[in-house]
PDB file of C-alpha atoms and ligand atoms in Angstrom:
ATOM      1  CA  MET A   1     179.196 114.155  77.284  1.00  0.00           C
ATOM      2  CA  ALA A   2     180.218 115.722  80.528  1.00  0.00           C
ATOM      3  CA  THR A   3     179.904 115.855  84.264  1.00  0.00           C
ATOM      4  CA  VAL A   4     178.071 118.710  85.965  1.00  0.00           C
ATOM      5  CA  ARG A   5     178.840 120.092  89.402  1.00  0.00           C
ATOM      6  CA  TYR A   6     176.951 122.619  91.455  1.00  0.00           C
ATOM      7  CA  ASP A   7     179.219 124.020  94.172  1.00  0.00           C
ATOM      8  CA  LYS A   8     177.138 125.814  96.823  1.00  0.00           C
ATOM      9  CA  ALA A   9     175.202 127.510  94.025  1.00  0.00           C
ATOM     10  CA  THR A  10     172.805 130.094  95.400  1.00  0.00           C
ATOM     11  CA  ARG A  11     170.209 132.319  93.769  1.00  0.00           C
ATOM     12  CA  ILE A  12     168.531 135.173  95.628  1.00  0.00           C
ATOM     13  CA  TYR A  13     166.076 137.019  93.403  1.00  0.00           C
ATOM     14  CA  PRO A  14     166.250 140.805  93.712  1.00  0.00           C
ATOM     15  CA  GLY A  15     163.732 142.108  96.230  1.00  0.00           C
ATOM     16  CA  THR A  16     163.407 138.762  98.023  1.00  0.00           C
ATOM     17  CA  SER A  17     164.954 137.858 101.354  1.00  0.00           C
ATOM     18  CA  ARG A  18     165.110 134.061 101.119  1.00  0.00           C
ATOM     19  CA  PRO A  19     167.253 132.285  98.499  1.00  0.00           C
ATOM     20  CA  ALA A  20     165.207 130.534  95.793  1.00  0.00           C
ATOM     21  CA  VAL A  21     168.095 128.051  95.697  1.00  0.00           C
ATOM     22  CA  ASP A  22     170.281 127.843  98.788  1.00  0.00           C
ATOM     23  CA  SER A  23     173.867 126.483  98.608  1.00  0.00           C
ATOM     24  CA  LEU A  24     173.099 123.719  96.149  1.00  0.00           C
ATOM     25  CA  ASP A  25     175.800 121.021  96.173  1.00  0.00           C
ATOM     26  CA  LEU A  26     175.161 118.410  93.505  1.00  0.00           C
ATOM     27  CA  GLU A  27     177.260 116.321  91.142  1.00  0.00           C
ATOM     28  CA  ILE A  28     175.817 114.724  88.038  1.00  0.00           C
ATOM     29  CA  GLY A  29     177.832 111.978  86.405  1.00  0.00           C
ATOM     30  CA  ASP A  30     178.805 111.565  82.785  1.00  0.00           C
ATOM     31  CA  GLY A  31     175.781 110.110  80.978  1.00  0.00           C
ATOM     32  CA  GLU A  32     173.622 110.183  84.068  1.00  0.00           C
ATOM     33  CA  PHE A  33     169.872 110.881  84.028  1.00  0.00           C
ATOM     34  CA  LEU A  34     169.232 112.963  87.131  1.00  0.00           C
ATOM     35  CA  VAL A  35     165.699 114.001  88.053  1.00  0.00           C
ATOM     36  CA  LEU A  36     165.172 117.090  90.197  1.00  0.00           C
ATOM     37  CA  VAL A  37     161.837 116.726  91.980  1.00  0.00           C
ATOM     38  CA  GLY A  38     159.855 118.715  94.547  1.00  0.00           C
ATOM     39  CA  PRO A  39     156.711 120.808  94.965  1.00  0.00           C
ATOM     40  CA  SER A  40     156.002 123.942  92.965  1.00  0.00           C
ATOM     41  CA  GLY A  41     158.202 126.848  94.041  1.00  0.00           C
ATOM     42  CA  CYS A  42     160.940 124.723  95.667  1.00  0.00           C
ATOM     43  CA  GLY A  43     163.647 125.989  93.289  1.00  0.00           C
ATOM     44  CA  LYS A  44     163.837 123.328  90.567  1.00  0.00           C
ATOM     45  CA  SER A  45     163.561 125.643  87.557  1.00  0.00           C
ATOM     46  CA  THR A  46     165.936 128.144  89.082  1.00  0.00           C
ATOM     47  CA  SER A  47     168.523 125.384  89.570  1.00  0.00           C
ATOM     48  CA  LEU A  48     168.156 124.271  85.965  1.00  0.00           C
ATOM     49  CA  ARG A  49     168.231 127.811  84.613  1.00  0.00           C
ATOM     50  CA  MET A  50     171.420 128.585  86.541  1.00  0.00           C
ATOM     51  CA  LEU A  51     173.058 125.613  84.827  1.00  0.00           C
ATOM     52  CA  ALA A  52     171.824 126.830  81.438  1.00  0.00           C
ATOM     53  CA  GLY A  53     173.090 130.347  82.114  1.00  0.00           C
ATOM     54  CA  LEU A  54     169.578 131.810  82.035  1.00  0.00           C
ATOM     55  CA  GLU A  55     169.695 132.800  85.695  1.00  0.00           C
ATOM     56  CA  GLU A  56     172.413 134.497  87.687  1.00  0.00           C
ATOM     57  CA  VAL A  57     174.372 132.597  90.326  1.00  0.00           C
ATOM     58  CA  ASP A  58     174.702 134.933  93.309  1.00  0.00           C
ATOM     59  CA  GLU A  59     177.012 132.747  95.369  1.00  0.00           C
ATOM     60  CA  GLY A  60     178.915 129.563  94.654  1.00  0.00           C
ATOM     61  CA  ALA A  61     179.774 128.145  91.243  1.00  0.00           C
ATOM     62  CA  ILE A  62     178.756 125.692  88.526  1.00  0.00           C
ATOM     63  CA  TYR A  63     181.150 123.485  86.557  1.00  0.00           C
ATOM     64  CA  ILE A  64     180.666 121.497  83.376  1.00  0.00           C
ATOM     65  CA  GLU A  65     183.454 118.962  82.920  1.00  0.00           C
ATOM     66  CA  ASP A  66     185.732 120.931  85.289  1.00  0.00           C
ATOM     67  CA  ARG A  67     185.160 124.165  83.374  1.00  0.00           C
ATOM     68  CA  ASP A  68     183.797 126.971  85.539  1.00  0.00           C
ATOM     69  CA  VAL A  69     180.739 128.168  83.587  1.00  0.00           C
ATOM     70  CA  THR A  70     179.282 130.306  86.387  1.00  0.00           C
ATOM     71  CA  ASN A  71     179.637 133.561  84.500  1.00  0.00           C
ATOM     72  CA  LEU A  72     179.465 132.303  80.920  1.00  0.00           C
ATOM     73  CA  PRO A  73     176.536 133.289  78.703  1.00  0.00           C
ATOM     74  CA  PRO A  74     174.129 130.484  77.633  1.00  0.00           C
ATOM     75  CA  LYS A  75     175.669 130.216  74.167  1.00  0.00           C
ATOM     76  CA  ALA A  76     179.118 129.518  75.574  1.00  0.00           C
ATOM     77  CA  ARG A  77     177.781 126.439  77.400  1.00  0.00           C
ATOM     78  CA  ASP A  78     177.253 123.315  75.388  1.00  0.00           C
ATOM     79  CA  ILE A  79     173.716 122.768  76.654  1.00  0.00           C
ATOM     80  CA  ALA A  80     170.323 122.136  75.070  1.00  0.00           C
ATOM     81  CA  MET A  81     167.080 122.724  76.918  1.00  0.00           C
ATOM     82  CA  VAL A  82     163.480 121.666  76.352  1.00  0.00           C
ATOM     83  CA  PHE A  83     160.579 123.405  78.088  1.00  0.00           C
ATOM     84  CA  GLN A  84     156.934 122.465  78.551  1.00  0.00           C
ATOM     85  CA  ASN A  85     155.776 124.968  75.943  1.00  0.00           C
ATOM     86  CA  TYR A  86     157.805 123.604  73.104  1.00  0.00           C
ATOM     87  CA  ALA A  87     157.640 126.714  70.875  1.00  0.00           C
ATOM     88  CA  LEU A  88     158.381 125.189  67.473  1.00  0.00           C
ATOM     89  CA  TYR A  89     158.673 127.466  64.460  1.00  0.00           C
ATOM     90  CA  PRO A  90     155.144 127.229  62.984  1.00  0.00           C
ATOM     91  CA  HIS A  91     156.103 128.102  59.399  1.00  0.00           C
ATOM     92  CA  MET A  92     158.820 125.425  59.213  1.00  0.00           C
ATOM     93  CA  THR A  93     158.424 121.702  58.689  1.00  0.00           C
ATOM     94  CA  VAL A  94     159.541 119.194  61.298  1.00  0.00           C
ATOM     95  CA  TYR A  95     162.713 118.654  59.291  1.00  0.00           C
ATOM     96  CA  GLU A  96     163.433 122.377  59.093  1.00  0.00           C
ATOM     97  CA  ASN A  97     162.680 122.844  62.800  1.00  0.00           C
ATOM     98  CA  MET A  98     165.220 120.187  63.671  1.00  0.00           C
ATOM     99  CA  ALA A  99     167.776 121.412  61.134  1.00  0.00           C
ATOM    100  CA  PHE A 100     167.548 125.098  62.031  1.00  0.00           C
ATOM    101  CA  ALA A 101     170.170 125.364  64.781  1.00  0.00           C
ATOM    102  CA  LEU A 102     172.624 123.336  62.700  1.00  0.00           C
ATOM    103  CA  LYS A 103     172.079 125.579  59.688  1.00  0.00           C
ATOM    104  CA  LEU A 104     172.842 128.629  61.820  1.00  0.00           C
ATOM    105  CA  ARG A 105     176.114 126.967  62.772  1.00  0.00           C
ATOM    106  CA  LYS A 106     176.932 126.406  59.112  1.00  0.00           C
ATOM    107  CA  THR A 107     176.983 122.637  59.550  1.00  0.00           C
ATOM    108  CA  PRO A 108     177.491 120.938  56.151  1.00  0.00           C
ATOM    109  CA  LYS A 109     174.220 119.894  54.541  1.00  0.00           C
ATOM    110  CA  HIS A 110     174.962 116.177  54.429  1.00  0.00           C
ATOM    111  CA  GLU A 111     175.801 116.212  58.112  1.00  0.00           C
ATOM    112  CA  ILE A 112     172.604 118.096  58.959  1.00  0.00           C
ATOM    113  CA  ASP A 113     170.683 115.514  56.987  1.00  0.00           C
ATOM    114  CA  GLN A 114     172.415 112.635  58.758  1.00  0.00           C
ATOM    115  CA  ARG A 115     171.811 114.054  62.213  1.00  0.00           C
ATOM    116  CA  VAL A 116     168.170 114.970  61.566  1.00  0.00           C
ATOM    117  CA  GLN A 117     167.427 111.525  60.126  1.00  0.00           C
ATOM    118  CA  LYS A 118     169.095 109.842  63.095  1.00  0.00           C
ATOM    119  CA  ALA A 119     167.173 111.936  65.646  1.00  0.00           C
ATOM    120  CA  ALA A 120     163.931 111.408  63.723  1.00  0.00           C
ATOM    121  CA  ALA A 121     164.467 107.652  63.796  1.00  0.00           C
ATOM    122  CA  MET A 122     165.150 107.658  67.535  1.00  0.00           C
ATOM    123  CA  LEU A 123     162.058 109.751  68.189  1.00  0.00           C
ATOM    124  CA  GLN A 124     159.825 107.926  65.715  1.00  0.00           C
ATOM    125  CA  LEU A 125     159.293 111.083  63.698  1.00  0.00           C
ATOM    126  CA  GLU A 126     160.457 109.874  60.286  1.00  0.00           C
ATOM    127  CA  GLU A 127     157.017 109.949  58.692  1.00  0.00           C
ATOM    128  CA  PHE A 128     156.323 113.484  59.961  1.00  0.00           C
ATOM    129  CA  LEU A 129     159.445 115.253  58.674  1.00  0.00           C
ATOM    130  CA  GLY A 130     157.542 117.082  55.942  1.00  0.00           C
ATOM    131  CA  ARG A 131     154.706 118.275  58.176  1.00  0.00           C
ATOM    132  CA  LYS A 132     154.210 121.613  59.881  1.00  0.00           C
ATOM    133  CA  PRO A 133     153.841 121.577  63.688  1.00  0.00           C
ATOM    134  CA  LYS A 134     150.125 122.366  63.541  1.00  0.00           C
ATOM    135  CA  ALA A 135     149.537 119.031  61.801  1.00  0.00           C
ATOM    136  CA  LEU A 136     151.050 117.118  64.743  1.00  0.00           C
ATOM    137  CA  SER A 137     149.719 115.886  68.075  1.00  0.00           C
ATOM    138  CA  GLY A 138     151.023 117.354  71.326  1.00  0.00           C
ATOM    139  CA  GLY A 139     153.223 114.335  71.954  1.00  0.00           C
ATOM    140  CA  GLN A 140     154.693 114.501  68.461  1.00  0.00           C
ATOM    141  CA  ARG A 141     155.410 118.204  68.858  1.00  0.00           C
ATOM    142  CA  GLN A 142     157.168 117.576  72.131  1.00  0.00           C
ATOM    143  CA  ARG A 143     159.299 114.925  70.415  1.00  0.00           C
ATOM    144  CA  VAL A 144     160.199 117.421  67.680  1.00  0.00           C
ATOM    145  CA  ALA A 145     161.292 119.866  70.390  1.00  0.00           C
ATOM    146  CA  MET A 146     163.533 117.146  71.784  1.00  0.00           C
ATOM    147  CA  GLY A 147     164.845 116.314  68.333  1.00  0.00           C
ATOM    148  CA  ARG A 148     165.672 119.947  67.775  1.00  0.00           C
ATOM    149  CA  ALA A 149     167.647 119.946  71.023  1.00  0.00           C
ATOM    150  CA  ILE A 150     169.578 116.723  70.508  1.00  0.00           C
ATOM    151  CA  VAL A 151     170.650 117.192  66.859  1.00  0.00           C
ATOM    152  CA  ARG A 152     173.160 119.701  68.171  1.00  0.00           C
ATOM    153  CA  GLU A 153     174.705 116.865  70.189  1.00  0.00           C
ATOM    154  CA  PRO A 154     175.193 119.022  73.272  1.00  0.00           C
ATOM    155  CA  GLN A 155     177.222 117.957  76.311  1.00  0.00           C
ATOM    156  CA  VAL A 156     174.251 118.384  78.616  1.00  0.00           C
ATOM    157  CA  PHE A 157     170.517 118.018  78.021  1.00  0.00           C
ATOM    158  CA  LEU A 158     168.027 119.837  80.261  1.00  0.00           C
ATOM    159  CA  MET A 159     164.278 119.296  80.433  1.00  0.00           C
ATOM    160  CA  ASP A 160     161.876 121.389  82.504  1.00  0.00           C
ATOM    161  CA  GLU A 161     158.509 119.669  82.999  1.00  0.00           C
ATOM    162  CA  PRO A 162     158.443 118.602  79.347  1.00  0.00           C
ATOM    163  CA  LEU A 163     155.365 116.406  79.767  1.00  0.00           C
ATOM    164  CA  SER A 164     153.073 118.681  81.739  1.00  0.00           C
ATOM    165  CA  ASN A 165     151.027 119.759  78.704  1.00  0.00           C
ATOM    166  CA  LEU A 166     150.283 116.163  77.683  1.00  0.00           C
ATOM    167  CA  ASP A 167     147.345 114.040  78.801  1.00  0.00           C
ATOM    168  CA  ALA A 168     147.935 111.207  81.259  1.00  0.00           C
ATOM    169  CA  LYS A 169     148.198 108.379  78.722  1.00  0.00           C
ATOM    170  CA  LEU A 170     150.574 110.270  76.461  1.00  0.00           C
ATOM    171  CA  ARG A 171     152.650 111.282  79.471  1.00  0.00           C
ATOM    172  CA  VAL A 172     153.311 107.663  80.359  1.00  0.00           C
ATOM    173  CA  GLN A 173     154.205 106.812  76.739  1.00  0.00           C
ATOM    174  CA  THR A 174     156.486 109.806  76.315  1.00  0.00           C
ATOM    175  CA  ARG A 175     158.171 109.100  79.659  1.00  0.00           C
ATOM    176  CA  SER A 176     159.560 105.826  78.405  1.00  0.00           C
ATOM    177  CA  GLN A 177     160.468 107.324  75.027  1.00  0.00           C
ATOM    178  CA  ILE A 178     162.544 109.970  76.790  1.00  0.00           C
ATOM    179  CA  ALA A 179     164.219 107.390  79.008  1.00  0.00           C
ATOM    180  CA  THR A 180     165.070 105.278  75.955  1.00  0.00           C
ATOM    181  CA  LEU A 181     166.368 108.282  74.032  1.00  0.00           C
ATOM    182  CA  GLN A 182     168.551 109.340  76.958  1.00  0.00           C
ATOM    183  CA  ALA A 183     169.975 105.835  77.280  1.00  0.00           C
ATOM    184  CA  GLU A 184     170.702 105.601  73.547  1.00  0.00           C
ATOM    185  CA  LEU A 185     172.404 108.982  73.491  1.00  0.00           C
ATOM    186  CA  GLY A 186     174.117 108.464  76.835  1.00  0.00           C
ATOM    187  CA  ILE A 187     173.885 112.211  77.334  1.00  0.00           C
ATOM    188  CA  THR A 188     174.194 113.812  80.764  1.00  0.00           C
ATOM    189  CA  THR A 189     170.618 114.855  81.535  1.00  0.00           C
ATOM    190  CA  VAL A 190     168.866 116.910  84.192  1.00  0.00           C
ATOM    191  CA  TYR A 191     165.099 116.557  84.203  1.00  0.00           C
ATOM    192  CA  VAL A 192     162.807 118.722  86.331  1.00  0.00           C
ATOM    193  CA  THR A 193     159.374 117.571  87.463  1.00  0.00           C
ATOM    194  CA  HIS A 194     156.965 117.972  90.379  1.00  0.00           C
ATOM    195  CA  ASP A 195     155.644 114.455  89.647  1.00  0.00           C
ATOM    196  CA  GLN A 196     157.116 111.872  92.036  1.00  0.00           C
ATOM    197  CA  ILE A 197     156.130 108.905  89.893  1.00  0.00           C
ATOM    198  CA  GLU A 198     157.829 110.466  86.889  1.00  0.00           C
ATOM    199  CA  ALA A 199     160.927 111.028  89.009  1.00  0.00           C
ATOM    200  CA  MET A 200     161.021 107.496  90.398  1.00  0.00           C
ATOM    201  CA  THR A 201     160.439 105.798  87.039  1.00  0.00           C
ATOM    202  CA  MET A 202     162.772 107.900  84.895  1.00  0.00           C
ATOM    203  CA  GLY A 203     165.821 108.903  86.907  1.00  0.00           C
ATOM    204  CA  HIS A 204     169.047 107.007  87.492  1.00  0.00           C
ATOM    205  CA  ARG A 205     169.133 109.164  90.590  1.00  0.00           C
ATOM    206  CA  VAL A 206     166.559 111.497  92.090  1.00  0.00           C
ATOM    207  CA  ALA A 207     167.368 114.787  93.832  1.00  0.00           C
ATOM    208  CA  VAL A 208     164.616 115.970  96.157  1.00  0.00           C
ATOM    209  CA  MET A 209     164.267 119.724  96.795  1.00  0.00           C
ATOM    210  CA  LEU A 210     162.202 121.609  99.347  1.00  0.00           C
ATOM    211  CA  ASP A 211     162.129 125.370  99.972  1.00  0.00           C
ATOM    212  CA  GLY A 212     165.287 125.965  97.951  1.00  0.00           C
ATOM    213  CA  VAL A 213     167.257 123.315  99.803  1.00  0.00           C
ATOM    214  CA  LEU A 214     168.393 119.945  98.459  1.00  0.00           C
ATOM    215  CA  GLN A 215     167.043 117.312 100.855  1.00  0.00           C
ATOM    216  CA  GLN A 216     168.470 114.057  99.515  1.00  0.00           C
ATOM    217  CA  VAL A 217     169.939 112.505  96.389  1.00  0.00           C
ATOM    218  CA  ASP A 218     169.766 108.798  95.748  1.00  0.00           C
ATOM    219  CA  THR A 219     168.653 106.072  93.368  1.00  0.00           C
ATOM    220  CA  PRO A 220     164.882 105.539  93.104  1.00  0.00           C
ATOM    221  CA  ARG A 221     165.341 102.129  94.750  1.00  0.00           C
ATOM    222  CA  ALA A 222     167.156 103.557  97.767  1.00  0.00           C
ATOM    223  CA  LEU A 223     164.636 106.404  98.131  1.00  0.00           C
ATOM    224  CA  TYR A 224     161.762 103.934  97.903  1.00  0.00           C
ATOM    225  CA  ASP A 225     163.249 101.611 100.517  1.00  0.00           C
ATOM    226  CA  ARG A 226     163.946 104.443 102.934  1.00  0.00           C
ATOM    227  CA  PRO A 227     161.365 104.728 105.708  1.00  0.00           C
TER     228      PRO A 227
HETATM  229  P1  ADP B 301     160.016 125.434  90.890  1.00  0.00           P
HETATM  230  O1  ADP B 301     160.647 125.281  89.565  1.00  0.00           O
HETATM  231  O2  ADP B 301     160.385 124.363  91.863  1.00  0.00           O
HETATM  232  O3  ADP B 301     158.516 125.604  90.810  1.00  0.00           O
HETATM  233  P2  ADP B 301     161.250 128.058  90.910  1.00  0.00           P
HETATM  234  O4  ADP B 301     162.687 127.807  90.765  1.00  0.00           O
HETATM  235  O5  ADP B 301     160.483 128.469  89.715  1.00  0.00           O
HETATM  236  O6  ADP B 301     160.570 126.770  91.579  1.00  0.00           O
HETATM  237  O7  ADP B 301     161.013 129.150  92.030  1.00  0.00           O
HETATM  238  C1  ADP B 301     161.677 129.097  93.293  1.00  0.00           C
HETATM  239  C2  ADP B 301     161.261 130.314  94.118  1.00  0.00           C
HETATM  240  O8  ADP B 301     161.753 131.489  93.504  1.00  0.00           O
HETATM  241  C3  ADP B 301     159.760 130.486  94.261  1.00  0.00           C
HETATM  242  O9  ADP B 301     159.500 130.959  95.532  1.00  0.00           O
HETATM  243  C4  ADP B 301     159.449 131.528  93.210  1.00  0.00           C
HETATM  244  O10 ADP B 301     158.322 132.270  93.570  1.00  0.00           O
HETATM  245  C5  ADP B 301     160.691 132.380  93.224  1.00  0.00           C
HETATM  246  N1  ADP B 301     160.961 133.010  91.914  1.00  0.00           N
HETATM  247  C6  ADP B 301     161.079 132.384  90.729  1.00  0.00           C
HETATM  248  N2  ADP B 301     161.355 133.259  89.743  1.00  0.00           N
HETATM  249  C7  ADP B 301     161.417 134.481  90.328  1.00  0.00           C
HETATM  250  C8  ADP B 301     161.669 135.805  89.865  1.00  0.00           C
HETATM  251  N3  ADP B 301     161.949 136.064  88.582  1.00  0.00           N
HETATM  252  N4  ADP B 301     161.649 136.820  90.768  1.00  0.00           N
HETATM  253  C9  ADP B 301     161.397 136.578  92.070  1.00  0.00           C
HETATM  254  N5  ADP B 301     161.150 135.359  92.570  1.00  0.00           N
HETATM  255  C10 ADP B 301     161.163 134.317  91.731  1.00  0.00           C
HETATM  256  P1  ADP B 302     167.210 124.806  51.923  1.00  0.00           P
HETATM  257  O1  ADP B 302     166.186 125.845  52.156  1.00  0.00           O
HETATM  258  O2  ADP B 302     168.624 125.263  52.245  1.00  0.00           O
HETATM  259  O3  ADP B 302     167.077 124.055  50.631  1.00  0.00           O
HETATM  260  P2  ADP B 302     165.725 122.774  53.374  1.00  0.00           P
HETATM  261  O4  ADP B 302     165.597 122.642  54.829  1.00  0.00           O
HETATM  262  O5  ADP B 302     164.542 123.194  52.611  1.00  0.00           O
HETATM  263  O6  ADP B 302     166.977 123.727  53.099  1.00  0.00           O
HETATM  264  O7  ADP B 302     166.224 121.362  52.804  1.00  0.00           O
HETATM  265  C1  ADP B 302     167.570 121.000  52.815  1.00  0.00           C
HETATM  266  C2  ADP B 302     167.696 119.525  52.470  1.00  0.00           C
HETATM  267  O8  ADP B 302     167.147 118.783  53.549  1.00  0.00           O
HETATM  268  C3  ADP B 302     166.906 119.085  51.249  1.00  0.00           C
HETATM  269  O9  ADP B 302     167.635 119.189  50.068  1.00  0.00           O
HETATM  270  C4  ADP B 302     166.638 117.634  51.587  1.00  0.00           C
HETATM  271  O10 ADP B 302     167.723 116.818  51.273  1.00  0.00           O
HETATM  272  C5  ADP B 302     166.501 117.635  53.072  1.00  0.00           C
HETATM  273  N1  ADP B 302     165.078 117.607  53.493  1.00  0.00           N
HETATM  274  C6  ADP B 302     164.232 118.648  53.651  1.00  0.00           C
HETATM  275  N2  ADP B 302     163.021 118.246  54.058  1.00  0.00           N
HETATM  276  C7  ADP B 302     163.086 116.900  54.188  1.00  0.00           C
HETATM  277  C8  ADP B 302     162.160 115.882  54.545  1.00  0.00           C
HETATM  278  N3  ADP B 302     160.891 116.128  54.891  1.00  0.00           N
HETATM  279  N4  ADP B 302     162.584 114.602  54.564  1.00  0.00           N
HETATM  280  C9  ADP B 302     163.850 114.309  54.250  1.00  0.00           C
HETATM  281  N5  ADP B 302     164.774 115.223  53.858  1.00  0.00           N
HETATM  282  C10 ADP B 302     164.405 116.496  53.815  1.00  0.00           C
END
């Protein structure tokens, strides 16, 4: 687990005049579930990708647990990320998909097994471990993608619109599964969505962005009560 701090982090894409993210100042607490919300194009993904090391930081800095990670490559940051297009390995079973990153790290087999079984139990995937992704529903696949991310036990967990490919009913179900998972793991989490209801129901705190600028950060309750 870890805290995250954006310190005036700015991203100006080459060939553009206006920053996609402008002097972002934001602190995320240890074990906190922070939701970054705002309309399409407001800079949510860019903010998340800067934290993951997938996007350059042109000005300012980003810290994970007081370590300046601004110029570190993605692999040197202890972060796992889940996207909307979950991109599982089609030729591998659910078990193998979840075990893959651990195998690459030469994690002992019994430990891989322990971690995969634990994640599968949390995500209600136990009965699907032997299946290939194509034999799963969209919601199940998305849960496998999350399982694959969390078995590594990263310091920080990032999700970018993970529910946008699911139908409305499944979205609501998966929302609460993610919230439960995050609470059980107690992992510092940043979750990006354009959906205000998702933001207000899932986040410990909600950060609202508009045109690359952070507008306000507060608990859902406080944001709701504000005129
Ligand atoms: P969001 O995730 O809120 O939809 P993004 O972070 O994807 O917003 O985009 C923020 C702004 O940066 C938008 O105006 C978008 O068009 C622009 N942008 C995103 N990626 C690039 C890129 N690779 N090159 C130039 N502009 C980009
Ligand atoms: P390898 O190719 O190195 O044998 P596998 O991923 O095929 O690795 O399996 C490694 C171990 O993981 C197996 O010996 C087994 O204990 C466990 N395992 C694989 N698939 C499943 C599954 N569906 N359910 C439970 N355990 C599994």
